[in-house]
mmCIF file of N, CA and C in Angstrom:
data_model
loop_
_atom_site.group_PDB
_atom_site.id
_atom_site.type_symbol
_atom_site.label_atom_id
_atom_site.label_comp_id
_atom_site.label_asym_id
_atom_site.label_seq_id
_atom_site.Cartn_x
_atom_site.Cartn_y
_atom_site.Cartn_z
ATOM 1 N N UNK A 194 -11.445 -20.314 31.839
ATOM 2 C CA UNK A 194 -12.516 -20.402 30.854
ATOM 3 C C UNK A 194 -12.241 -19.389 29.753
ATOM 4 N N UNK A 195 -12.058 -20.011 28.861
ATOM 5 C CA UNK A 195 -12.119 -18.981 27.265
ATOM 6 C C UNK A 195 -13.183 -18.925 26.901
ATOM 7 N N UNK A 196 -13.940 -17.916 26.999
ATOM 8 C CA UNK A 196 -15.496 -17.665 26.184
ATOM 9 C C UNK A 196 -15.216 -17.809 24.626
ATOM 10 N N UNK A 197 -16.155 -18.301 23.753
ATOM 11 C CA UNK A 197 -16.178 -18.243 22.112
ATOM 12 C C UNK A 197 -16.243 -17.370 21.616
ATOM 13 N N UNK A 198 -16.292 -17.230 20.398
ATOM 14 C CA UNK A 198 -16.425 -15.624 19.439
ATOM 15 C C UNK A 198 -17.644 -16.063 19.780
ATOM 16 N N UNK A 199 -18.743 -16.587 19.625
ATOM 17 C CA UNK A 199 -19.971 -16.309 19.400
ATOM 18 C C UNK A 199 -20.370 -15.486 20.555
ATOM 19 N N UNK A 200 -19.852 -15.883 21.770
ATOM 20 C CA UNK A 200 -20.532 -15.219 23.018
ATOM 21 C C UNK A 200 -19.920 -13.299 22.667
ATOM 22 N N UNK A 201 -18.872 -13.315 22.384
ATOM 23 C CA UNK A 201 -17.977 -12.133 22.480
ATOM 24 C C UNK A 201 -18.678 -11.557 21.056
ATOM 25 N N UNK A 202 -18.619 -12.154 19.666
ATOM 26 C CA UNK A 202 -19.451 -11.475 18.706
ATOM 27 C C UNK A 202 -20.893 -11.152 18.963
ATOM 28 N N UNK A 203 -21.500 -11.959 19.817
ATOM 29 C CA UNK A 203 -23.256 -11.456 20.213
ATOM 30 C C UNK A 203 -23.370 -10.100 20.793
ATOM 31 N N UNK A 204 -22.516 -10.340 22.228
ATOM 32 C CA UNK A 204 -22.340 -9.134 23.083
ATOM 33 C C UNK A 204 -22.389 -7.816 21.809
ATOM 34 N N UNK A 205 -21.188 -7.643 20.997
ATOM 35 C CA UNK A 205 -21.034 -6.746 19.959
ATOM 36 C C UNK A 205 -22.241 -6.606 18.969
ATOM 37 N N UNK A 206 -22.270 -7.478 18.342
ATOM 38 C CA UNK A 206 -23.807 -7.488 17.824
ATOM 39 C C UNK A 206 -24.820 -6.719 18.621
ATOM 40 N N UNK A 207 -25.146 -7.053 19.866
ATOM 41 C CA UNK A 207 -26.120 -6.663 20.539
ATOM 42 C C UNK A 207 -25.823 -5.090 20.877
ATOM 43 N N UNK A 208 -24.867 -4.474 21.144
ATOM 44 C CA UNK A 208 -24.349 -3.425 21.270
ATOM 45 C C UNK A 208 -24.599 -2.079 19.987
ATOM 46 N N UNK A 209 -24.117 -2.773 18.771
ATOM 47 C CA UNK A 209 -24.477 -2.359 17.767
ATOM 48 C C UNK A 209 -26.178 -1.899 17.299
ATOM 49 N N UNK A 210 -26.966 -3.100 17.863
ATOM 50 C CA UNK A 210 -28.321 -2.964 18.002
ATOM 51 C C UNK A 210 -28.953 -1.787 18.434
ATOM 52 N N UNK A 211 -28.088 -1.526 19.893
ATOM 53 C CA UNK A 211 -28.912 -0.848 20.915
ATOM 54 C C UNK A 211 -28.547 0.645 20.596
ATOM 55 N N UNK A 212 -27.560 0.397 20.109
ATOM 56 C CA UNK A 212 -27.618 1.849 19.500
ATOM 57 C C UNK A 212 -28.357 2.680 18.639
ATOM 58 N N UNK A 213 -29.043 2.017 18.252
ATOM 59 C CA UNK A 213 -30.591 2.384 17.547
ATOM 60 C C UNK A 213 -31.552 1.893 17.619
ATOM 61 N N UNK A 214 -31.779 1.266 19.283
ATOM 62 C CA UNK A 214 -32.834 0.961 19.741
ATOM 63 C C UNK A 214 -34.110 2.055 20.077
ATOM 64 N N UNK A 215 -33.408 3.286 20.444
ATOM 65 C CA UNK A 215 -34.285 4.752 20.645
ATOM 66 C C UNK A 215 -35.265 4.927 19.495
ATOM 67 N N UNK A 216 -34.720 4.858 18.343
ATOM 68 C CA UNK A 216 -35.394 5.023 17.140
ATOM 69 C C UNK A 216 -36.559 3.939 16.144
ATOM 70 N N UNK A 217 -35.541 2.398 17.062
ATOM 71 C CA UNK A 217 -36.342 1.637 16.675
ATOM 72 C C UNK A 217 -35.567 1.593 14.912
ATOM 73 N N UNK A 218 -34.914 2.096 14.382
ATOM 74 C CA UNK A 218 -34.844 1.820 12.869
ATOM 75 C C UNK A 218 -33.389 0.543 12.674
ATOM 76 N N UNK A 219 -34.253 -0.248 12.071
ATOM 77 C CA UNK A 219 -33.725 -1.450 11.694
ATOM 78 C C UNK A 219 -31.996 -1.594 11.556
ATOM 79 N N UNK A 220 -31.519 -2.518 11.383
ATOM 80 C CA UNK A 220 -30.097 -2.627 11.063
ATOM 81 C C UNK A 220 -29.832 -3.478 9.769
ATOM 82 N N UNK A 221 -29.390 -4.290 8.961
ATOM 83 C CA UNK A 221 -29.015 -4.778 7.878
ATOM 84 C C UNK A 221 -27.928 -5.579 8.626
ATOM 85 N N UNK A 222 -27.709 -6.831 8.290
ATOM 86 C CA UNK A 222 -26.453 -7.770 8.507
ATOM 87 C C UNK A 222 -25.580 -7.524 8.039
ATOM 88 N N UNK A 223 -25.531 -6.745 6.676
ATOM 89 C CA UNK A 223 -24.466 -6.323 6.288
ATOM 90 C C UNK A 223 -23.487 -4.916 7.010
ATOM 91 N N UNK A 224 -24.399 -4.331 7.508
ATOM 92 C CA UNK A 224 -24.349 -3.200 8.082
ATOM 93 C C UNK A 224 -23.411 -3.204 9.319
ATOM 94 N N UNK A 225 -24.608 -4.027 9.829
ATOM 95 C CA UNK A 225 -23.820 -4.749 11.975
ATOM 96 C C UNK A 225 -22.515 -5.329 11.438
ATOM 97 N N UNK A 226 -22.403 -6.322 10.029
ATOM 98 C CA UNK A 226 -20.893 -6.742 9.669
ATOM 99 C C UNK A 226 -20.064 -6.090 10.030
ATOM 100 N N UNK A 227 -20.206 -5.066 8.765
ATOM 101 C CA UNK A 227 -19.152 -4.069 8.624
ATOM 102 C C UNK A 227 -18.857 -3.085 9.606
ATOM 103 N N UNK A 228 -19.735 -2.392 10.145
ATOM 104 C CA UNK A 228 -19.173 -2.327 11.673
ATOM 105 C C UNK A 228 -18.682 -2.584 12.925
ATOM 106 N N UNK A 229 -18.703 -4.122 12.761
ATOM 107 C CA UNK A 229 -18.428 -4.580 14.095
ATOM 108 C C UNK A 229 -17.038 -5.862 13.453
ATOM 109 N N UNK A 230 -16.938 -5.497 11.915
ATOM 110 C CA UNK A 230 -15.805 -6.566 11.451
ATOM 111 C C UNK A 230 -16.572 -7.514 11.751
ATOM 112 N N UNK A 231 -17.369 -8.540 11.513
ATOM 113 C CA UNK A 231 -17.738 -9.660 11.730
ATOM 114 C C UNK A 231 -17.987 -10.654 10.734
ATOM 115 N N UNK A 232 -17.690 -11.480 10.006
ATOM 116 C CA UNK A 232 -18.017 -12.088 9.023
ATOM 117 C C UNK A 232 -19.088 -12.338 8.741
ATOM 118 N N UNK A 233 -20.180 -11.932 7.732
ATOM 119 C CA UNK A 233 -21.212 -12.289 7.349
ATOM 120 C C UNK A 233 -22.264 -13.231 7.688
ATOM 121 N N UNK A 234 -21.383 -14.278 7.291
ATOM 122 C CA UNK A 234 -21.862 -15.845 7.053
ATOM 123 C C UNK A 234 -22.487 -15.915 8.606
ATOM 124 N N UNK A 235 -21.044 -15.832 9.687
ATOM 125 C CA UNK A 235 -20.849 -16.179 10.872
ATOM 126 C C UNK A 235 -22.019 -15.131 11.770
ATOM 127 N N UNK A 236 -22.069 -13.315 11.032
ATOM 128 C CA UNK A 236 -22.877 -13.277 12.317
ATOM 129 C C UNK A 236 -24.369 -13.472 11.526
ATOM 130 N N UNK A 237 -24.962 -13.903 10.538
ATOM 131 C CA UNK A 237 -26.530 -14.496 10.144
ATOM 132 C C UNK A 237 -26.778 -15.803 10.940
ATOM 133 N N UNK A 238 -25.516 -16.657 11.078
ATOM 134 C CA UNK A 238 -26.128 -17.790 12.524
ATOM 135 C C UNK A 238 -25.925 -17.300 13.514
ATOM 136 N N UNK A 239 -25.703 -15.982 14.197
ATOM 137 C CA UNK A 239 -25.422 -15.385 15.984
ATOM 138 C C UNK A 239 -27.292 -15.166 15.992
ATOM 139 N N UNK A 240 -27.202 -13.924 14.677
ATOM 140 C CA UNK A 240 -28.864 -13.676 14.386
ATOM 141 C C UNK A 240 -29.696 -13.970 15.106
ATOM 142 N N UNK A 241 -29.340 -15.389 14.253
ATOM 143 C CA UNK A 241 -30.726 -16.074 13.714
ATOM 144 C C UNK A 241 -30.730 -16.556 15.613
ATOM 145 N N UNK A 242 -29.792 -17.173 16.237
ATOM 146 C CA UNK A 242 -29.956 -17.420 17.596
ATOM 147 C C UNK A 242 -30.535 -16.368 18.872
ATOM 148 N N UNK A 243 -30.080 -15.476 18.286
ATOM 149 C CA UNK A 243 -30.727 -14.145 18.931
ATOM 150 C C UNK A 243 -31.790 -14.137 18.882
ATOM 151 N N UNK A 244 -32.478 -14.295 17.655
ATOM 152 C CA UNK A 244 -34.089 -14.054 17.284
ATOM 153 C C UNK A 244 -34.860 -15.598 18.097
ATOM 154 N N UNK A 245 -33.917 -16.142 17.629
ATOM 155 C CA UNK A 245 -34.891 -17.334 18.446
ATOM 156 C C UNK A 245 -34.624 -17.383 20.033
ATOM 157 N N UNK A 246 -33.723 -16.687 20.330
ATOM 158 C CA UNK A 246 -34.527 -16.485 22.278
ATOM 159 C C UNK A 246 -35.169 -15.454 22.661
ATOM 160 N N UNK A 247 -35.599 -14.449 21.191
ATOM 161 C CA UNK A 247 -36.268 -13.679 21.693
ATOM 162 C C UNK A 247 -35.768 -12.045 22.015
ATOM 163 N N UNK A 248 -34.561 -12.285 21.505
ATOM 164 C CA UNK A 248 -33.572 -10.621 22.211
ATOM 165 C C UNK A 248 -33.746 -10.021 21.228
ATOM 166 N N UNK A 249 -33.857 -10.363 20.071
ATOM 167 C CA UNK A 249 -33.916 -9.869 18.405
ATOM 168 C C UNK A 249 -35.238 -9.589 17.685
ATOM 169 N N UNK A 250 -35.691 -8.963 17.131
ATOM 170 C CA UNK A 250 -36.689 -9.674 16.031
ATOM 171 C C UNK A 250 -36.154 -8.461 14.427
ATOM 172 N N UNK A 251 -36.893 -9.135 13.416
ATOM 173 C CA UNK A 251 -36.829 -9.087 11.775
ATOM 174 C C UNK A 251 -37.339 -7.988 11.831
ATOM 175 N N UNK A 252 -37.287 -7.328 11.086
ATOM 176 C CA UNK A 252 -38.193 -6.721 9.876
ATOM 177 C C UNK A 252 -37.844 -6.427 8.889
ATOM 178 N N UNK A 253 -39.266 -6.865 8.317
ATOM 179 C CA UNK A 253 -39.650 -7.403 6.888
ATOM 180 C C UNK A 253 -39.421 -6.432 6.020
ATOM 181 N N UNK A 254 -38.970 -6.401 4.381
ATOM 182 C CA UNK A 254 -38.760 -5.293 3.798
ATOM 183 C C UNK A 254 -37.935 -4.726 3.094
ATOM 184 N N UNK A 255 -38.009 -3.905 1.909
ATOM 185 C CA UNK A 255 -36.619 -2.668 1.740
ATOM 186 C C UNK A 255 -35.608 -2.132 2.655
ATOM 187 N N UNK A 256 -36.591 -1.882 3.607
ATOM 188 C CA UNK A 256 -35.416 -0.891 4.900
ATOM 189 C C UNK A 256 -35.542 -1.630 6.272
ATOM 190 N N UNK A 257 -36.159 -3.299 5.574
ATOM 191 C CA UNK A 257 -35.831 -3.674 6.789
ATOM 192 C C UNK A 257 -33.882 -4.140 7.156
ATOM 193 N N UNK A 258 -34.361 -5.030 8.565
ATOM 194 C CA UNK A 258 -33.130 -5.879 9.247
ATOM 195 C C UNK A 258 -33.845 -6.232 10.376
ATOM 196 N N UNK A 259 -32.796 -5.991 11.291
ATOM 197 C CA UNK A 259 -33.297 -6.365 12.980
ATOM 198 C C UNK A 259 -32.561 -4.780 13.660
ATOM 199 N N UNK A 260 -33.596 -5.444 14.842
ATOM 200 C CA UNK A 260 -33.610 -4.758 15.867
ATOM 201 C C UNK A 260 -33.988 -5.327 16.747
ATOM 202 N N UNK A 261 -33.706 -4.828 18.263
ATOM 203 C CA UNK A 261 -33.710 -5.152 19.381
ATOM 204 C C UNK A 261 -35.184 -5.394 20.317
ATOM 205 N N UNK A 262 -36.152 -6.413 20.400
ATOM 206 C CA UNK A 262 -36.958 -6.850 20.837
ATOM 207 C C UNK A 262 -37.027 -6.507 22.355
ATOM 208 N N UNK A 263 -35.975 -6.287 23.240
ATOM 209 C CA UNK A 263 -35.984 -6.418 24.433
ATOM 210 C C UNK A 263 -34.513 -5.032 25.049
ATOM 211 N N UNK A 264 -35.311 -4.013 25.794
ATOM 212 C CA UNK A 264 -34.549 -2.659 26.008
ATOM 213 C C UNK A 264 -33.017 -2.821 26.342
ATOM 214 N N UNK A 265 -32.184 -2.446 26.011
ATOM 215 C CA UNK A 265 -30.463 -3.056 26.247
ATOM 216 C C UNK A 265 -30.523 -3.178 28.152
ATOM 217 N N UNK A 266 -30.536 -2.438 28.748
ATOM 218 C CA UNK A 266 -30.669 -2.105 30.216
ATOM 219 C C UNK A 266 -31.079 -3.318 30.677
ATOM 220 N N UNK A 267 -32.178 -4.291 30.019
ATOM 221 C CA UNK A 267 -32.887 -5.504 30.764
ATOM 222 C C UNK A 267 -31.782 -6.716 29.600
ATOM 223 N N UNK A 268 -30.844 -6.701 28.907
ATOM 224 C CA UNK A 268 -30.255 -7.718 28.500
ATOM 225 C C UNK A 268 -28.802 -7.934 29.285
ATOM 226 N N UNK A 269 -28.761 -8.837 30.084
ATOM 227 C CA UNK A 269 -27.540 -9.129 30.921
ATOM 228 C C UNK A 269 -26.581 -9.760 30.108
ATOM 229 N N UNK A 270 -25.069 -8.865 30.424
ATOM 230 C CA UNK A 270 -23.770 -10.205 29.735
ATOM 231 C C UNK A 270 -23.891 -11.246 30.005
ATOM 232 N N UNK A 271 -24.340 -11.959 30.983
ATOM 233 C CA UNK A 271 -24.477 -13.088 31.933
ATOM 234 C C UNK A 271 -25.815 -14.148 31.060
ATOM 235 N N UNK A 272 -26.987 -13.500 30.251
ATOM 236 C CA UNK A 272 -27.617 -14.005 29.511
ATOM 237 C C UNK A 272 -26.684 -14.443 28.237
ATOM 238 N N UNK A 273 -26.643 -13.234 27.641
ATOM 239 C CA UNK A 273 -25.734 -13.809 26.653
ATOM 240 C C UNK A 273 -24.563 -14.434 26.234
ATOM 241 N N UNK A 274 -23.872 -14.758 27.415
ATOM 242 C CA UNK A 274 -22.946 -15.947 27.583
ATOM 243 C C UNK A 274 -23.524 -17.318 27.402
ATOM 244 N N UNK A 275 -24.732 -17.032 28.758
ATOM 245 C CA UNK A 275 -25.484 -18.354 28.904
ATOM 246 C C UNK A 275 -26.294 -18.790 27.173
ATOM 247 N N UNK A 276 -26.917 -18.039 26.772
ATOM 248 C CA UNK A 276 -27.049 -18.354 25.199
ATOM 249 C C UNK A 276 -25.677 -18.851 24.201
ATOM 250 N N UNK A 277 -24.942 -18.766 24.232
ATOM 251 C CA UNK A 277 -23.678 -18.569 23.449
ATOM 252 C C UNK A 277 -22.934 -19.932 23.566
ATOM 253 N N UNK A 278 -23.078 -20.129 24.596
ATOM 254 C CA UNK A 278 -21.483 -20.955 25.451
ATOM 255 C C UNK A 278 -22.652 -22.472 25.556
ATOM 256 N N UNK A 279 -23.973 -21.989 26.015
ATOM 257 C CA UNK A 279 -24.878 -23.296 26.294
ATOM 258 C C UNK A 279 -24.710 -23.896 27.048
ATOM 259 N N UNK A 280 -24.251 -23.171 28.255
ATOM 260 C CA UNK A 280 -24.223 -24.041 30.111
ATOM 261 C C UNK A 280 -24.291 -22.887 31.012
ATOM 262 N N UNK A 281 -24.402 -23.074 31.906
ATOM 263 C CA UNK A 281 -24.421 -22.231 33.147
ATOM 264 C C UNK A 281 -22.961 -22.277 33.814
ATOM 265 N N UNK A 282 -22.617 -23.805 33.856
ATOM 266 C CA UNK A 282 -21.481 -24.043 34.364
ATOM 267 C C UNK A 282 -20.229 -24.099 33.498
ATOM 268 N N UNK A 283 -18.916 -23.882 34.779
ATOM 269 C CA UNK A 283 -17.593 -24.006 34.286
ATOM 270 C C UNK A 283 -17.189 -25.246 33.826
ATOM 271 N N UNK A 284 -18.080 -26.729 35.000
ATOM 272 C CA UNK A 284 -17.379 -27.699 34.205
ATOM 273 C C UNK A 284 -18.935 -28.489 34.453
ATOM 274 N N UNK A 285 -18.850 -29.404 33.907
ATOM 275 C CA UNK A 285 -20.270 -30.308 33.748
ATOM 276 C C UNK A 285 -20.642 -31.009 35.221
ATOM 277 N N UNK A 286 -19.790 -31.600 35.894
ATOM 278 C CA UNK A 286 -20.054 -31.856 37.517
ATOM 279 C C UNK A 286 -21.020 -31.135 38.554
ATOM 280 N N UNK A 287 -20.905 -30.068 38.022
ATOM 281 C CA UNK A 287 -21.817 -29.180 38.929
ATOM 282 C C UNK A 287 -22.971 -29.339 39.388
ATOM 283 N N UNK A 288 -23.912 -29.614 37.609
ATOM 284 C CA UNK A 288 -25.106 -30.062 37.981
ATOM 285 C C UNK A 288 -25.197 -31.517 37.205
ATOM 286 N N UNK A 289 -24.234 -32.122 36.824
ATOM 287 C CA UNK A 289 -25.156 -33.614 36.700
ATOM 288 C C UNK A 289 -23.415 -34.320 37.193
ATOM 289 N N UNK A 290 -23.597 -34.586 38.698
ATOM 290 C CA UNK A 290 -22.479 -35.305 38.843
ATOM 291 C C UNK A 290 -22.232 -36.824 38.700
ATOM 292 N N UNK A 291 -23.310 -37.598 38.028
ATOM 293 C CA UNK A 291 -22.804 -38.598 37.783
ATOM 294 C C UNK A 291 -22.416 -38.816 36.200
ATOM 295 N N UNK A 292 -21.315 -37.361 35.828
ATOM 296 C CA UNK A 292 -20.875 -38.149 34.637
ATOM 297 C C UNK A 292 -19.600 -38.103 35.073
ATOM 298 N N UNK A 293 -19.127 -38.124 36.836
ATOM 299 C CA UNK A 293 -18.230 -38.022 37.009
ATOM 300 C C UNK A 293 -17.615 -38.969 38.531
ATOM 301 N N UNK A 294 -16.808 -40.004 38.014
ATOM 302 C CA UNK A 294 -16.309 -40.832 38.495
ATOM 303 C C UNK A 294 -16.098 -40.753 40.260
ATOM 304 N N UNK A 295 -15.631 -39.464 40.203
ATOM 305 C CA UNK A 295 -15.358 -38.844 41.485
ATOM 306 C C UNK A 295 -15.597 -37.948 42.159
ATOM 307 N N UNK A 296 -16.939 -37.673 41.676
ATOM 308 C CA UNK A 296 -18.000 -36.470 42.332
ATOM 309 C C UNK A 296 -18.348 -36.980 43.746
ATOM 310 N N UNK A 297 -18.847 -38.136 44.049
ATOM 311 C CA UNK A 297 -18.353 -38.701 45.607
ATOM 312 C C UNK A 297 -17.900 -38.163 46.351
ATOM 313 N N UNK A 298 -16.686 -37.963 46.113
ATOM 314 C CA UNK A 298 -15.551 -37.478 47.092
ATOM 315 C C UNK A 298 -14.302 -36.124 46.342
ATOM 316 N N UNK A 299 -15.215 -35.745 45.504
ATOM 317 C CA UNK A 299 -14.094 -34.794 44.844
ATOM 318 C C UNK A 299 -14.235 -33.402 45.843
ATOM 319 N N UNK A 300 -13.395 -32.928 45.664
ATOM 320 C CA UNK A 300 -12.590 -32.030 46.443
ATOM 321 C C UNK A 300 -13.330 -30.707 45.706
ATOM 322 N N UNK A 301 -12.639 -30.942 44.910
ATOM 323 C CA UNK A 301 -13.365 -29.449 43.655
ATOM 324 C C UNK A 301 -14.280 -28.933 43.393
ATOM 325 N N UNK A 302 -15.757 -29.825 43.448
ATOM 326 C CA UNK A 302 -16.852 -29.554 42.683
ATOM 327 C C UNK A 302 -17.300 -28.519 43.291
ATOM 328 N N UNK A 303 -17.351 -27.985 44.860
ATOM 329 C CA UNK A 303 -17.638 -26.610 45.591
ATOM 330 C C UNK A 303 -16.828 -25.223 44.763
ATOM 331 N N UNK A 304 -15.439 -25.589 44.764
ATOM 332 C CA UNK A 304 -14.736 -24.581 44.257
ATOM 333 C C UNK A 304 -15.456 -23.966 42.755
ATOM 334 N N UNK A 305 -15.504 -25.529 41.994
ATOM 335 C CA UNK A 305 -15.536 -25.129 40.689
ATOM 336 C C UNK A 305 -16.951 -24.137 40.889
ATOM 337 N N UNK A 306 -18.083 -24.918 41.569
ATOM 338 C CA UNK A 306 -19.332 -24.324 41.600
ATOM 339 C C UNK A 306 -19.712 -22.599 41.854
ATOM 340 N N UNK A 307 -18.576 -22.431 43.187
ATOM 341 C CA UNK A 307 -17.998 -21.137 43.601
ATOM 342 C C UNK A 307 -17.810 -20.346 42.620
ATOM 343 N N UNK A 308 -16.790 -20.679 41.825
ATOM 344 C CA UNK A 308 -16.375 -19.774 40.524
ATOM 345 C C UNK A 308 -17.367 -19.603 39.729
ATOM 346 N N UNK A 309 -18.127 -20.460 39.275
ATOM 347 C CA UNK A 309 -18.923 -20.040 38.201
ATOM 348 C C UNK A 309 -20.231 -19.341 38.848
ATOM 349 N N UNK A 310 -20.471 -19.650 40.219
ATOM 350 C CA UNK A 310 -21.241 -18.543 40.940
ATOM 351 C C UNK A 310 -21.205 -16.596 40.741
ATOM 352 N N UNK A 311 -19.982 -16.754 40.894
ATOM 353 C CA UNK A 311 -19.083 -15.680 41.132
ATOM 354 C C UNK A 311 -18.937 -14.824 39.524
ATOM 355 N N UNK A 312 -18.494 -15.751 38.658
ATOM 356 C CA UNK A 312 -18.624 -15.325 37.645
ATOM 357 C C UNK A 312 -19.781 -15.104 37.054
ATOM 358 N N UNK A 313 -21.168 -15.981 37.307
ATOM 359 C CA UNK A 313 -22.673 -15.266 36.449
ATOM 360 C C UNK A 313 -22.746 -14.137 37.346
ATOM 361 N N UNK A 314 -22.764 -14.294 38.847
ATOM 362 C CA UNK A 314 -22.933 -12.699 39.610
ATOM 363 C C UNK A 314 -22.546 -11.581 38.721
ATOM 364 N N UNK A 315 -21.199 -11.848 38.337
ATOM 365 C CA UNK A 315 -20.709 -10.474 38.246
ATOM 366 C C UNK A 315 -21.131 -10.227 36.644
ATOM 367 N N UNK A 316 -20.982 -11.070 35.905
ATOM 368 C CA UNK A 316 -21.773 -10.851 34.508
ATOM 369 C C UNK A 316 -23.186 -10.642 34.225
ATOM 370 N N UNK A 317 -23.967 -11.306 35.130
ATOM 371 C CA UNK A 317 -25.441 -10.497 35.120
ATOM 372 C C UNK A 317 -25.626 -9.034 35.643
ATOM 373 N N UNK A 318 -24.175 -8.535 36.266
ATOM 374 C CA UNK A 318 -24.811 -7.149 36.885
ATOM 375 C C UNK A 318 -24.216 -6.086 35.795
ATOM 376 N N UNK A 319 -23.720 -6.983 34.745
ATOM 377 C CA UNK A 319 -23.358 -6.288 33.045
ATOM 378 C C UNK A 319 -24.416 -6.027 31.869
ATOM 379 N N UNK A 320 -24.996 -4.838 31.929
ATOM 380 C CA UNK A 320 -25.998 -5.079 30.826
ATOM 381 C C UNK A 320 -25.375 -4.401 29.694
ATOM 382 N N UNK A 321 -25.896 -4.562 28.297
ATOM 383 C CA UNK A 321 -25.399 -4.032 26.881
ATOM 384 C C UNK A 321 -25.786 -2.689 27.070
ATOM 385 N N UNK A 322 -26.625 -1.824 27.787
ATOM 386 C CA UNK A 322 -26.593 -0.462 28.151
ATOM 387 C C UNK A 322 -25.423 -0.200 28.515
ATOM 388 N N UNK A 323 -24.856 -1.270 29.229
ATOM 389 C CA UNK A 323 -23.549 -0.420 30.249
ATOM 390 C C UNK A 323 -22.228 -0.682 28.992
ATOM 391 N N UNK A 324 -22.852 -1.526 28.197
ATOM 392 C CA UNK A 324 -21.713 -1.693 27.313
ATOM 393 C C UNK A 324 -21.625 -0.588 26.250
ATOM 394 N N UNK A 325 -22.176 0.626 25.899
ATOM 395 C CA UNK A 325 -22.337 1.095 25.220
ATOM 396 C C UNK A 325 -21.327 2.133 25.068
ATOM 397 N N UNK A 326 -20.742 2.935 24.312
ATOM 398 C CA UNK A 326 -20.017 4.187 23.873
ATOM 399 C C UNK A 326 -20.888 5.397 24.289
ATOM 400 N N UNK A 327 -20.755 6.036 25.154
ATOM 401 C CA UNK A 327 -21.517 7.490 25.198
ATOM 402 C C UNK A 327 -21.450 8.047 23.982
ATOM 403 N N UNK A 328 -20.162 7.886 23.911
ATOM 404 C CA UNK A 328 -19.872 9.086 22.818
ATOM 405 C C UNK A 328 -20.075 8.808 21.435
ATOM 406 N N UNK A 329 -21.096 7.375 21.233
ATOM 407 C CA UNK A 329 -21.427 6.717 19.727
ATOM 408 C C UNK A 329 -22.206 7.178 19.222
#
């Protein structure tokens, strides 16, 4: 599985956030850009997805931007994959096996299920706290 930039630019995004989540003082898109190298354009639609599940919110203003709606410690890598990527699963069989010819008798669908078990485990026990720089 290759995760997208979006999942891998959010994580960063979100990181960037939490680093001035203590203070609560806003960020600028241009700002999170240029620090995190991210293209403009590209991270105002990560944003705007952020804000609409709720991990994000605006503010309005001169000195506004965003900031972090929800404490880094309670945001799991494992969420923000699942936002990003838009499945739970590695392959689509898992949970709707009849788009698959040979879910019947396939061999795999445990394994595959296994893995992607294995993999939200270990990414939900990742929060953007733990992702952070001490030394930032």
């Amino acid at each position: 599985m290759k995760l997208s930039t979006k999942s891998r630019y959010g994580a960063r995004i979100l990181v960037e956030l939490a680093r001035h989540h203590a203070t609560q003082v806003p960020l600028q898109v241009s700002e999170i850009a240029r620090r995190q190298d991210i293209p403009m354009k590209y991270l105002e639609q990560l944003i705007r997805l952020l804000r609409l599940a709720g991990i994000v919110r605006s503010v309005r203003g001169p000195k506004g931007g965003h900031v972090l709606n929800v404490p880094p410690e309670e945001i799991s890598l494992g969420r923000v994959v699942r936002l990003f990527e838009g499945q739970d699963e590695l392959v689509e069989c898992i949970s709707s096996p009849e788009t698959c010819i040979k879910a019947p008798s396939c061999r795999f669908r445990q394994a595959w299920k296994d893995a992607t078990e294995a993999l939200y485990a270990n990414l939900d026990q990742v929060t953007i706290s733990d992702l952070m720089d001490p030394h930032s």
